[in-house]
mmCIF file of C-alpha atoms in Angstrom:
data_model
loop_
_atom_site.group_PDB
_atom_site.id
_atom_site.type_symbol
_atom_site.label_atom_id
_atom_site.label_comp_id
_atom_site.label_asym_id
_atom_site.label_seq_id
_atom_site.Cartn_x
_atom_site.Cartn_y
_atom_site.Cartn_z
ATOM 1 C CA HIS A 952 142.806 72.567 96.187
ATOM 2 C CA LYS A 953 140.609 69.861 94.598
ATOM 3 C CA ALA A 954 138.942 68.991 97.906
ATOM 4 C CA PHE A 955 135.216 69.637 98.284
ATOM 5 C CA HIS A 956 134.991 71.758 101.444
ATOM 6 C CA GLN A 957 131.896 72.353 103.496
ATOM 7 C CA THR A 958 130.742 73.279 106.978
ATOM 8 C CA VAL A 959 127.739 71.357 108.277
ATOM 9 C CA LYS A 960 125.758 71.537 111.503
ATOM 10 C CA GLY A 961 124.243 68.580 113.274
ATOM 11 C CA ASN A 962 124.206 66.404 116.365
ATOM 12 C CA ALA A 963 126.579 63.733 117.623
ATOM 13 C CA TYR A 964 124.299 60.949 116.371
ATOM 14 C CA LEU A 965 124.353 62.057 112.705
ATOM 15 C CA GLU A 966 120.559 61.888 112.766
ATOM 16 C CA GLU A 967 117.687 64.304 112.421
ATOM 17 C CA ILE A 968 116.721 65.836 115.759
ATOM 18 C CA PRO A 969 113.435 64.471 117.117
ATOM 19 C CA THR A 970 111.006 67.247 118.003
ATOM 20 C CA ASP A 971 109.566 65.503 121.058
ATOM 21 C CA LEU A 972 112.757 65.472 123.163
ATOM 22 C CA PRO A 973 113.531 67.858 126.040
ATOM 23 C CA ASP A 974 116.013 70.660 125.386
ATOM 24 C CA GLU A 975 118.689 69.010 127.567
ATOM 25 C CA HIS A 976 118.675 65.744 125.620
ATOM 26 C CA PRO A 977 122.056 65.158 123.885
ATOM 27 C CA MET A 978 120.338 64.461 120.560
ATOM 28 C CA ARG A 979 119.227 68.114 120.578
ATOM 29 C CA PHE A 980 122.770 69.440 121.030
ATOM 30 C CA GLU A 981 124.157 70.689 117.704
ATOM 31 C CA ASP A 982 127.680 71.628 116.679
ATOM 32 C CA THR A 983 129.579 72.146 113.424
ATOM 33 C CA THR A 984 131.995 70.062 111.359
ATOM 34 C CA ALA A 985 134.243 71.676 108.760
ATOM 35 C CA LEU A 986 136.566 69.805 106.395
ATOM 36 C CA GLY A 987 137.402 69.080 102.786
ATOM 37 C CA VAL A 988 137.259 65.698 101.049
ATOM 38 C CA ILE A 989 139.068 64.441 97.937
ATOM 39 C CA ALA A 990 137.145 61.663 96.204
ATOM 40 C CA GLN A 991 138.722 58.445 94.948
ATOM 41 C CA ASP A 992 138.541 59.315 91.258
ATOM 42 C CA LEU A 993 140.893 62.272 91.872
ATOM 43 C CA ILE A 994 143.586 60.016 93.371
ATOM 44 C CA PRO A 995 145.929 58.639 90.654
ATOM 45 C CA GLN A 996 145.512 54.913 90.010
ATOM 46 C CA GLU A 997 149.277 54.384 90.286
ATOM 47 C CA SER A 998 149.481 56.009 93.720
ATOM 48 C CA GLY A 999 150.442 53.987 96.771
ATOM 49 C CA LEU A 1000 147.024 54.597 98.300
ATOM 50 C CA GLN A 1001 145.206 52.989 95.365
ATOM 51 C CA ILE A 1002 147.598 50.042 95.239
ATOM 52 C CA LEU A 1003 147.409 49.411 98.995
ATOM 53 C CA TYR A 1004 143.618 49.730 99.033
ATOM 54 C CA ARG A 1005 143.160 46.834 96.588
ATOM 55 C CA TRP A 1006 146.093 44.682 97.729
ATOM 56 C CA GLN A 1007 144.481 41.420 98.878
ATOM 57 C CA PRO A 1008 147.002 40.640 101.666
ATOM 58 C CA PHE A 1009 146.208 44.051 103.180
ATOM 59 C CA ILE A 1010 142.456 43.443 102.913
ATOM 60 C CA ASP A 1011 142.867 40.015 104.528
ATOM 61 C CA PHE A 1012 144.945 41.572 107.309
ATOM 62 C CA ILE A 1013 142.206 44.132 108.067
ATOM 63 C CA ALA A 1014 139.573 41.376 108.112
ATOM 64 C CA GLY A 1015 141.685 39.317 110.498
ATOM 65 C CA VAL A 1016 142.277 42.168 112.926
ATOM 66 C CA ILE A 1017 138.632 43.233 113.158
ATOM 67 C CA GLY A 1018 137.372 39.652 113.190
ATOM 68 C CA ARG A 1019 135.073 40.112 110.200
ATOM 69 C CA GLY A 1020 135.294 38.989 106.658
ATOM 70 C CA PRO A 1021 135.725 38.494 103.899
ATOM 71 C CA LEU A 1022 135.967 42.205 103.065
ATOM 72 C CA PHE A 1023 135.445 43.816 99.675
ATOM 73 C CA PRO A 1024 136.473 47.222 98.287
ATOM 74 C CA TYR A 1025 133.563 49.616 97.792
ATOM 75 C CA ALA A 1026 132.009 49.702 94.347
ATOM 76 C CA CYS A 1027 131.387 53.454 94.700
ATOM 77 C CA PRO A 1028 133.699 55.264 92.239
ATOM 78 C CA LEU A 1029 134.039 58.212 94.627
ATOM 79 C CA GLY A 1030 134.095 56.648 98.059
ATOM 80 C CA GLY A 1031 136.380 53.627 98.146
ATOM 81 C CA ILE A 1032 139.199 55.897 99.234
ATOM 82 C CA ASN A 1033 138.653 59.362 100.681
ATOM 83 C CA LEU A 1034 141.337 61.874 101.520
ATOM 84 C CA ALA A 1035 140.199 64.105 104.382
ATOM 85 C CA VAL A 1036 141.820 67.530 104.022
ATOM 86 C CA MET A 1037 141.596 69.716 107.123
ATOM 87 C CA ASN A 1038 142.983 73.239 106.969
ATOM 88 C CA GLU A 1039 143.270 75.994 109.569
ATOM 89 C CA GLY A 1040 139.997 76.334 111.472
ATOM 90 C CA ASP A 1041 138.612 72.977 110.306
ATOM 91 C CA HIS A 1042 137.419 70.448 112.883
ATOM 92 C CA LEU A 1043 135.152 67.439 113.419
ATOM 93 C CA ARG A 1044 132.467 67.692 116.098
ATOM 94 C CA TRP A 1045 131.871 64.986 118.689
ATOM 95 C CA HIS A 1046 130.039 62.168 116.922
ATOM 96 C CA PHE A 1047 129.362 58.451 116.680
ATOM 97 C CA ASP A 1048 130.017 56.600 113.413
ATOM 98 C CA VAL A 1049 127.185 54.906 111.540
ATOM 99 C CA SER A 1050 129.573 52.408 109.915
ATOM 100 C CA ASP A 1051 130.903 49.329 111.683
ATOM 101 C CA PHE A 1052 134.564 50.277 111.341
ATOM 102 C CA VAL A 1053 136.914 52.814 109.746
ATOM 103 C CA VAL A 1054 140.366 52.154 108.270
ATOM 104 C CA SER A 1055 142.654 55.184 108.059
ATOM 105 C CA VAL A 1056 146.263 56.151 107.450
ATOM 106 C CA ASN A 1057 147.635 59.451 108.727
ATOM 107 C CA LEU A 1058 149.586 61.124 105.914
ATOM 108 C CA GLN A 1059 150.384 64.511 107.438
ATOM 109 C CA ASP A 1060 149.931 66.297 110.761
ATOM 110 C CA PRO A 1061 149.033 69.983 111.024
ATOM 111 C CA GLN A 1062 151.348 72.427 112.744
ATOM 112 C CA ALA A 1063 149.114 72.361 115.817
ATOM 113 C CA GLY A 1064 145.685 71.146 116.853
ATOM 114 C CA GLY A 1065 143.980 68.379 114.926
ATOM 115 C CA LYS A 1066 144.009 65.974 117.863
ATOM 116 C CA PHE A 1067 141.871 62.843 117.618
ATOM 117 C CA GLU A 1068 139.983 62.630 120.914
ATOM 118 C CA PHE A 1069 137.627 59.866 121.979
ATOM 119 C CA VAL A 1070 135.739 58.377 124.913
ATOM 120 C CA ARG A 1071 135.956 54.621 124.685
ATOM 121 C CA ASN A 1072 132.591 52.793 124.668
ATOM 122 C CA ILE A 1073 130.679 55.703 126.171
ATOM 123 C CA ARG A 1074 127.497 53.875 125.151
ATOM 124 C CA SER A 1075 126.475 50.303 124.382
ATOM 125 C CA PRO A 1076 123.715 48.619 122.376
ATOM 126 C CA GLU A 1077 121.872 48.067 125.657
ATOM 127 C CA ASP A 1078 122.452 51.485 127.260
ATOM 128 C CA PRO A 1079 122.696 54.797 125.344
ATOM 129 C CA ARG A 1080 124.041 56.527 128.486
ATOM 130 C CA TYR A 1081 122.560 59.876 127.523
ATOM 131 C CA GLU A 1082 123.734 61.534 130.761
ATOM 132 C CA ALA A 1083 127.390 60.708 130.073
ATOM 133 C CA VAL A 1084 127.114 61.859 126.458
ATOM 134 C CA SER A 1085 125.393 65.059 127.527
ATOM 135 C CA ALA A 1086 128.109 65.846 130.077
ATOM 136 C CA LEU A 1087 130.791 65.365 127.427
ATOM 137 C CA LEU A 1088 129.016 67.627 124.951
ATOM 138 C CA LYS A 1089 128.805 70.295 127.659
ATOM 139 C CA GLY A 1090 132.572 70.209 128.174
ATOM 140 C CA SER A 1091 133.366 67.356 130.565
ATOM 141 C CA ARG A 1092 136.817 65.821 130.034
ATOM 142 C CA GLU A 1093 136.110 62.670 132.031
ATOM 143 C CA LYS A 1094 137.614 59.592 130.344
ATOM 144 C CA VAL A 1095 138.649 61.570 127.248
ATOM 145 C CA GLU A 1096 141.650 59.969 125.537
ATOM 146 C CA ILE A 1097 143.875 61.361 122.777
ATOM 147 C CA LEU A 1098 145.109 59.001 120.068
ATOM 148 C CA ASP A 1099 148.843 59.165 119.392
ATOM 149 C CA ASN A 1100 148.712 58.838 115.624
ATOM 150 C CA PRO A 1101 151.843 60.192 113.897
ATOM 151 C CA PRO A 1102 152.114 60.163 110.082
ATOM 152 C CA GLY A 1103 152.366 56.642 108.673
ATOM 153 C CA CYS A 1104 150.148 55.029 111.320
ATOM 154 C CA LEU A 1105 147.409 52.651 110.259
ATOM 155 C CA VAL A 1106 144.350 52.984 112.511
ATOM 156 C CA LEU A 1107 141.414 50.571 112.696
ATOM 157 C CA PHE A 1108 138.625 52.262 114.620
ATOM 158 C CA GLU A 1109 135.146 51.185 115.676
ATOM 159 C CA GLY A 1110 133.234 54.378 116.369
ATOM 160 C CA ARG A 1111 129.648 53.199 116.640
ATOM 161 C CA HIS A 1112 129.793 53.237 120.457
ATOM 162 C CA THR A 1113 132.988 55.252 120.985
ATOM 163 C CA ILE A 1114 132.303 58.961 120.541
ATOM 164 C CA HIS A 1115 135.132 60.930 118.940
ATOM 165 C CA ARG A 1116 136.162 64.235 117.394
ATOM 166 C CA VAL A 1117 139.109 66.097 115.823
ATOM 167 C CA THR A 1118 140.050 69.379 117.477
ATOM 168 C CA GLN A 1119 140.463 72.578 115.475
ATOM 169 C CA ILE A 1120 143.389 72.772 113.061
ATOM 170 C CA GLU A 1121 145.954 75.505 113.706
ATOM 171 C CA GLY A 1122 148.602 76.800 111.301
ATOM 172 C CA HIS A 1123 149.109 76.708 107.546
ATOM 173 C CA GLN A 1124 149.885 72.969 107.185
ATOM 174 C CA SER A 1125 146.955 70.688 106.381
ATOM 175 C CA ARG A 1126 145.975 67.567 108.303
ATOM 176 C CA LEU A 1127 145.730 64.764 105.703
ATOM 177 C CA ILE A 1128 144.066 61.437 106.505
ATOM 178 C CA ALA A 1129 143.402 58.653 103.988
ATOM 179 C CA LEU A 1130 140.208 56.702 104.664
ATOM 180 C CA PHE A 1131 139.693 53.235 103.153
ATOM 181 C CA GLY A 1132 136.150 51.916 102.740
ATOM 182 C CA TYR A 1133 135.442 48.180 102.765
ATOM 183 C CA GLY A 1134 132.157 46.292 102.808
ATOM 184 C CA LEU A 1135 131.106 42.924 104.171
ATOM 185 C CA THR A 1136 129.372 42.127 100.873
ATOM 186 C CA PRO A 1137 130.461 42.662 97.249
ATOM 187 C CA ASN A 1138 129.360 45.709 95.253
ATOM 188 C CA MET A 1139 128.511 47.889 98.247
ATOM 189 C CA THR A 1140 128.086 51.528 97.285
ATOM 190 C CA SER A 1141 126.608 54.762 98.602
ATOM 191 C CA SER A 1142 123.519 56.683 97.566
ATOM 192 C CA ASP A 1143 123.549 59.731 95.314
ATOM 193 C CA TYR A 1144 122.420 61.752 98.345
ATOM 194 C CA LEU A 1145 125.431 60.738 100.422
ATOM 195 C CA ARG A 1146 127.795 61.338 97.507
ATOM 196 C CA GLN A 1147 126.377 64.796 96.967
ATOM 197 C CA ILE A 1148 126.782 65.937 100.563
ATOM 198 C CA ARG A 1149 130.262 64.446 100.953
ATOM 199 C CA TYR A 1150 131.856 65.155 97.560
ATOM 200 C CA GLY A 1151 129.607 67.843 96.107
ATOM 201 C CA ARG A 1152 128.700 65.622 93.150
ATOM 202 C CA THR A 1153 127.326 62.175 92.332
ATOM 203 C CA LEU A 1154 129.776 61.163 89.560
#
């Protein structure tokens, strides 16, 4: 009940829509995302999530798996750990991530729905493959995979080139996903603007 819930509309690129593109361009295709988010300062310091997040062997393990490092916990008091709370009717639209990688732990599945779907490397730095993205946004299921991610699973995901979504939640039980934020430099934080739209506040 402490989650900040909102429904937002946008495109798969998490960018403003250029006005000079044709109507069929995938950057002009908009859809909605609906979910709630619990900020880090609402998660008790003695909880397992807080302890795991700052445990150096865990941080070193993440760095080793993704081949980057050293990693540092976020300095943002709200965003080091997020708890995504998705209730009946909530969903995430098809989108690419703007961050290099995401670390998550599934805490609870919904009764039905809430499937994490993705198309692996649908684009690359050299080729945006707009036609393939457009076909997917129009309903194509070609190369769509579903992640088997039962509660307790740790997932390391690079979503900058792999488009992904979460299907609509069904039933009274929430989908709960813990998201851990790490930076490649110390003291990384987010802007007041990003805090406001994600948590509904800046402090």
